[in-house]
Short mmCIF file of C-alpha atoms in Angstrom, two decimals:
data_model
loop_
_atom_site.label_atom_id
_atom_site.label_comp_id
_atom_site.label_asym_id
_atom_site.label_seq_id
_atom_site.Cartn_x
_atom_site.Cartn_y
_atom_site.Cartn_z
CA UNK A 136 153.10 182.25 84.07
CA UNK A 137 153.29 178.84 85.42
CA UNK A 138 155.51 179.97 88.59
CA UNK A 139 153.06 182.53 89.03
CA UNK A 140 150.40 179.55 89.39
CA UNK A 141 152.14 177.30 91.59
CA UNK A 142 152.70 180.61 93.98
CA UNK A 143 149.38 181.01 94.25
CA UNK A 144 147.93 177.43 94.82
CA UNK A 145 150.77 177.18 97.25
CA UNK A 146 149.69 180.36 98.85
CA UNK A 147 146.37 179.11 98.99
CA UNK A 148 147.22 175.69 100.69
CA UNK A 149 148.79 177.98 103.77
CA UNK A 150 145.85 179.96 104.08
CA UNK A 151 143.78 176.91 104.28
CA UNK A 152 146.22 175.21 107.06
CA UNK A 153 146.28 178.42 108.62
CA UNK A 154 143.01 178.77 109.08
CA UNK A 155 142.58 174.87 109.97
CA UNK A 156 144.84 175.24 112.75
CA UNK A 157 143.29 178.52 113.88
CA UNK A 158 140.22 176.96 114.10
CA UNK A 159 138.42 175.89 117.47
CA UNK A 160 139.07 172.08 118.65
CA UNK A 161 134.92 171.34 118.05
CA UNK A 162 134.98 173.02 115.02
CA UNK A 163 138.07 171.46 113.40
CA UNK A 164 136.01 167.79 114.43
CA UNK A 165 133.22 169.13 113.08
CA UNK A 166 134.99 169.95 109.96
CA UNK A 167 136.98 166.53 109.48
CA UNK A 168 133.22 164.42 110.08
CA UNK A 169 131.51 166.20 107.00
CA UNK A 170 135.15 166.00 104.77
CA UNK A 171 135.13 162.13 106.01
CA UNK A 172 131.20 161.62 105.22
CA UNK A 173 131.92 162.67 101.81
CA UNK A 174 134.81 160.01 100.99
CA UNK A 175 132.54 157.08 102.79
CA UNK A 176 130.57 155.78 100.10
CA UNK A 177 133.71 155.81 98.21
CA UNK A 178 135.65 153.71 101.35
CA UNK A 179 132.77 151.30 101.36
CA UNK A 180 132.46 150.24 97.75
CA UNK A 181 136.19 149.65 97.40
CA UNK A 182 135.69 147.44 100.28
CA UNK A 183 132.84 145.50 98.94
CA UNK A 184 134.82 145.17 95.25
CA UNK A 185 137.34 143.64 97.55
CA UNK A 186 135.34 141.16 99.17
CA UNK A 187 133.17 139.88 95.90
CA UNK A 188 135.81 137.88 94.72
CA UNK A 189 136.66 136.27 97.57
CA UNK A 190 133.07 135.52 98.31
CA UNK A 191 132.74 134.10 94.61
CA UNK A 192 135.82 131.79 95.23
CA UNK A 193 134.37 130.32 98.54
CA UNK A 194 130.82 129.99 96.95
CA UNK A 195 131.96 128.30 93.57
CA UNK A 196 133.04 124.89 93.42
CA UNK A 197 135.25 122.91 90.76
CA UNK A 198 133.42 121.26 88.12
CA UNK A 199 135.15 117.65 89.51
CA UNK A 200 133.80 118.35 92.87
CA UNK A 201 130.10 119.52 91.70
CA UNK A 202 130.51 115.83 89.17
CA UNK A 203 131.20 114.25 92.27
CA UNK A 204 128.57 115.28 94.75
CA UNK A 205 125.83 115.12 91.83
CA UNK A 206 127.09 111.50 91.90
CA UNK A 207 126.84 110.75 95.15
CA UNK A 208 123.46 112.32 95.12
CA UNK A 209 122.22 109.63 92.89
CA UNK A 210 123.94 106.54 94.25
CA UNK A 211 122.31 107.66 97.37
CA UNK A 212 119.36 107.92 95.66
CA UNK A 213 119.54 104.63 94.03
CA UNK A 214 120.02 102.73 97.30
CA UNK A 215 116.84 104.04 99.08
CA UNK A 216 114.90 103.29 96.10
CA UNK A 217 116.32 99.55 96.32
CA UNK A 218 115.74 100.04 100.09
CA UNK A 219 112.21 100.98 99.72
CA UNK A 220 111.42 98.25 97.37
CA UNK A 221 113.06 95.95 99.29
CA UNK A 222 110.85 97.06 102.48
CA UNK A 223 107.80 96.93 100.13
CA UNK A 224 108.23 92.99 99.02
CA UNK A 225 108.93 92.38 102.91
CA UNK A 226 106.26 93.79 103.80
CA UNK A 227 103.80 91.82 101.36
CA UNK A 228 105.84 88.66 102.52
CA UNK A 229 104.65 89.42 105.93
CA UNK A 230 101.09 90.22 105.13
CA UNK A 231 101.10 86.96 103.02
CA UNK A 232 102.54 84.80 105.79
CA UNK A 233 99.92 86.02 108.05
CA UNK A 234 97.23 85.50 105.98
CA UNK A 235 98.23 81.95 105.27
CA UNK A 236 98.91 81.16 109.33
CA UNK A 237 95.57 82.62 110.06
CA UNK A 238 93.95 80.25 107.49
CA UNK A 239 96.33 77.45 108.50
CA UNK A 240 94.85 77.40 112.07
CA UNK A 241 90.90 77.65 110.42
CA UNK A 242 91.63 74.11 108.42
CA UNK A 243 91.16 70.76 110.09
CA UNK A 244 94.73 69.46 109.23
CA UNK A 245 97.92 69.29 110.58
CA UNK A 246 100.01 71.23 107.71
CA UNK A 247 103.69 72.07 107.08
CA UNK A 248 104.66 75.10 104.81
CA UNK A 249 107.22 74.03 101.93
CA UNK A 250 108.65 76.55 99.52
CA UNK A 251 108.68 75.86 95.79
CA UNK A 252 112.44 75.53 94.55
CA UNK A 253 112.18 74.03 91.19
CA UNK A 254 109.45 73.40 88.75
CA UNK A 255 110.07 70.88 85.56
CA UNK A 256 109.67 73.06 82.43
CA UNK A 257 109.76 69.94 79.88
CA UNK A 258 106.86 68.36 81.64
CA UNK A 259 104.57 71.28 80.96
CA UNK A 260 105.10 72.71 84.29
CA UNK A 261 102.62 69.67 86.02
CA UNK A 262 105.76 68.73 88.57
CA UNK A 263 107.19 70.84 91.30
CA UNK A 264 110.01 70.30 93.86
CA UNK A 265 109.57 71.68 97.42
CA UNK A 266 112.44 72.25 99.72
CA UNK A 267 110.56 69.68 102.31
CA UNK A 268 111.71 65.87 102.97
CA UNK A 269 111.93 62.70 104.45
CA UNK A 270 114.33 64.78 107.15
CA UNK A 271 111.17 67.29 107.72
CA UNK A 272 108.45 64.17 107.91
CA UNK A 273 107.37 64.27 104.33
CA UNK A 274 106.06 60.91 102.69
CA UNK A 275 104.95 60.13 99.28
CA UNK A 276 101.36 60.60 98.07
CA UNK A 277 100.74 63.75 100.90
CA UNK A 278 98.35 66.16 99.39
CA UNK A 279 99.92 69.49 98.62
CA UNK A 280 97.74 72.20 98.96
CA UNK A 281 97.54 76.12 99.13
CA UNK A 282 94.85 78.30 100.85
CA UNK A 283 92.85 78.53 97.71
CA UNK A 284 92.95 74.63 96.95
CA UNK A 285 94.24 71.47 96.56
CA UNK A 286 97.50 71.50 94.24
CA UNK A 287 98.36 67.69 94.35
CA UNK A 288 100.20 65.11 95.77
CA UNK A 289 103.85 64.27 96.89
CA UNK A 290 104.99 61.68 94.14
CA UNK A 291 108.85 61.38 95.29
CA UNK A 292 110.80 62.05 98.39
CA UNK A 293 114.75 63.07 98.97
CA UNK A 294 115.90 63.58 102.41
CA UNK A 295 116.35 67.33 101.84
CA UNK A 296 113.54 67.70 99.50
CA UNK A 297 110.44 66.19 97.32
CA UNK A 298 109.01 66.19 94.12
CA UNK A 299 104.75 67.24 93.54
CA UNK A 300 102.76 66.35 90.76
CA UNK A 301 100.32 68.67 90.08
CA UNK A 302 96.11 68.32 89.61
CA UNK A 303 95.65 67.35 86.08
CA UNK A 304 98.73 65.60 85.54
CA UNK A 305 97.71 61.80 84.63
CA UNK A 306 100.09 60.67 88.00
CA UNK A 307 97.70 62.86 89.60
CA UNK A 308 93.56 61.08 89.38
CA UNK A 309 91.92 63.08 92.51
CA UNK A 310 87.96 61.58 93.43
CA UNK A 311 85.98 64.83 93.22
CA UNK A 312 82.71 65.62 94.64
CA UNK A 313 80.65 68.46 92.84
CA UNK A 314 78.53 70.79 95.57
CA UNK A 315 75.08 70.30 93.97
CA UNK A 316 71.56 68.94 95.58
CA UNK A 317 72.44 65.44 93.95
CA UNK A 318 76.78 65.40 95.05
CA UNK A 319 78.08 64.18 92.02
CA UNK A 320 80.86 62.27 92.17
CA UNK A 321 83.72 61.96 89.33
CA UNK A 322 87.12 60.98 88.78
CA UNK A 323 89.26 64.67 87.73
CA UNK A 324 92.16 63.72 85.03
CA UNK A 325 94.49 65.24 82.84
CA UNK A 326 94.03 68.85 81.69
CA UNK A 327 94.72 70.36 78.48
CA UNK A 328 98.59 70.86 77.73
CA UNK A 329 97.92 74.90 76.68
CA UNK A 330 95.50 75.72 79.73
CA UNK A 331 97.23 74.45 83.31
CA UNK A 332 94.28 76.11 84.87
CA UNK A 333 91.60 73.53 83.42
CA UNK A 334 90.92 70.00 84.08
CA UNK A 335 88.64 67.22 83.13
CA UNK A 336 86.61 65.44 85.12
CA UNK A 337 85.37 62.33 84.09
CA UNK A 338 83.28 59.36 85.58
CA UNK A 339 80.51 61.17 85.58
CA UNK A 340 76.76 60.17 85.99
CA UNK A 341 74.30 60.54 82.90
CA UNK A 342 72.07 62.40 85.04
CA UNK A 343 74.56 64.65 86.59
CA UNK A 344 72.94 68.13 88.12
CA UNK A 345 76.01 70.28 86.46
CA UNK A 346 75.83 73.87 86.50
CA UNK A 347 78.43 76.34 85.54
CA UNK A 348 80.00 77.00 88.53
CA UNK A 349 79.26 74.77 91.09
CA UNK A 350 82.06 74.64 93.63
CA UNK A 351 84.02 71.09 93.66
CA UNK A 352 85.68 69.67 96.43
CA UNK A 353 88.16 66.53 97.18
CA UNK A 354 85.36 63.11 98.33
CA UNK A 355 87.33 61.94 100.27
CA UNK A 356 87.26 58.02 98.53
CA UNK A 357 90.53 56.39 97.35
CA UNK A 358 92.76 57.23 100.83
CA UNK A 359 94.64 60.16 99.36
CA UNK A 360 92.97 63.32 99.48
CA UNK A 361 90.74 63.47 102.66
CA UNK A 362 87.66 65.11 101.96
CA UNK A 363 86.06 68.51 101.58
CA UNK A 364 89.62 70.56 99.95
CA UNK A 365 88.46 72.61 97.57
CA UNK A 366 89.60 71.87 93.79
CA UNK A 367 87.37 74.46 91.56
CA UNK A 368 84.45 75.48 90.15
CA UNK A 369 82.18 73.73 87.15
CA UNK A 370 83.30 75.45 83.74
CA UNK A 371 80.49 73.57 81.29
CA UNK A 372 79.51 70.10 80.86
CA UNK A 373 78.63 67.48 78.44
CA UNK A 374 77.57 64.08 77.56
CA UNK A 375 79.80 61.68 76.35
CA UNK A 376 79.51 58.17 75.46
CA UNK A 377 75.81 58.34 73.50
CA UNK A 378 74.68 60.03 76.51
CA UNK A 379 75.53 56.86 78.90
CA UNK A 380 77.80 59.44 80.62
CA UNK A 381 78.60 63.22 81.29
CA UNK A 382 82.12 65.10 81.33
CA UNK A 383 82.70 68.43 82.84
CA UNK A 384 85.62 70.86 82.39
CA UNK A 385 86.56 72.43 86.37
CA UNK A 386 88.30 75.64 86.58
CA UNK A 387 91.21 74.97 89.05
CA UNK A 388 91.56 77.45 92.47
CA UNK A 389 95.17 77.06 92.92
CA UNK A 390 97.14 79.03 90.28
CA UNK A 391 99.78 75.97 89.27
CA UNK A 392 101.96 77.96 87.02
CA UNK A 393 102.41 80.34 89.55
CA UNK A 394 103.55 78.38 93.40
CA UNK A 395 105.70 80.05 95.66
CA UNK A 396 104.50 78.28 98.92
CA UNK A 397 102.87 75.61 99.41
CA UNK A 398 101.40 73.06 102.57
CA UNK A 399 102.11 69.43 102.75
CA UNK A 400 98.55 67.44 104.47
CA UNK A 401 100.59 65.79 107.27
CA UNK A 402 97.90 64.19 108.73
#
């Protein structure tokens, strides 16, 4: 039975080459184009199963490598954000400096810019040292002044630098003249130990034309501070000894508890 199978598929195979091989050359191509088209879908996806992997193994990376470029990513990251800050605070530096050599050249005196090194913590921040000296022209009692107002004097020079006591510091008595119709005159002195920003001034006339906030300026009197820097304005007022007197409390321009830079009155 089985023989008799095999005969006959065998048979059938030589009928089939037979009539292949009879056939005409165009019809044979013909023939072996459609036989071909049939088998190409299968061709092509056993060629793309093929390349899948190796396209996954050239697009995936090791977990070490992916650690390592995610942290380079963010040192890189980190460094233009220090880079960008760093451009910012230059850039402020700049605008500052410019602002202060524009005023510098509006001002009647010769001025020298001195940098703030040091202040003295345990004198309730009313002393300073500069990074100025005797080697840079500097000579004690100087006023020491920024572009919003005086600051105070030079009390002690090194060669490379000095010390400054501040406005409101009892080493520190500045002659004050208040911008009113009547130009009081007063004497400032110390300031309050909890408020840097507020000083006395004393000295005053009885009949004193105060006014919350009246500007006040250096006079000019006692050879130190030449006249017309500005030191404040007029807080409030009272009188003081039965009334034979008046004191005032003046709100200081400079910000002493915050000096980066500062100009030393030359001449």
């Amino acid at each position: 039975m089985f023989k008799q199978k095999n005969y006959l598929a065998l048979g059938a195979v030589v009928l089939v080459a037979v009539v292949l091989l009879s056939l005409p050359t165009r019809a044979t191509a013909r023939l072996k184009l459609a036989v071909s088209s049939w088998f190409l879908p299968l061709f092509g996806l056993a060629s793309a199963g093929q390349q899948i992997p190796a396209d996954l193994a050239d697009s995936v990376l090791p977990r070490r490598e992916l650690l390592r470029q995610i942290d380079a990513l963010r040192r890189e990251n980190q460094e233009l954000q220090a880079q960008q800050t760093q451009a910012i605070a230059i850039a402020r530096e700049n605008d500052e400096l410019h602002t202060l050599l524009g005023w510098q050249r509006t001002v009647p005196w010769r001025l020298k810019l001195a940098n703030v090194v040091m202040r003295d913590p345990a004198n309730w921040w009313r002393t300073v040292q500069i990074d100025l000296g005797s080697r840079d022209g500097i000579q004690t009692n100087q006023p020491v002044l920024t572009a919003d107002g005086l600051v105070g004097r030079i009390s002690a020079v090194n060669y490379l630098n000095s010390q400054v006591v501040l406005v409101g510091d009892r080493d520190c008595r500045v002659s004050a003249r208040i911008e009113n119709s009547t130009h009081d005159v007063g004497v400032l002195s110390a300031g309050g130990p909890l408020d840097t920003s507020l000083v006395e001034l004393n000295y005053l006339s009885s009949s004193a034309n105060l006014k919350s906030g009246q500007d006040v300026f250096t006079s000019g009197l006692g050879g130190v501070f030449p006249k017309g820097i500005p030191i404040g304005k007029i807080v409030d007022a009272e009188s003081v000894e039965y009334g034979l007197a008046t004191e005032a409390r003046v709100k200081l321009n400079a910000n002493l508890g915050a000096l980066d830079q500062v100009w030393v009155l030359i001449e």
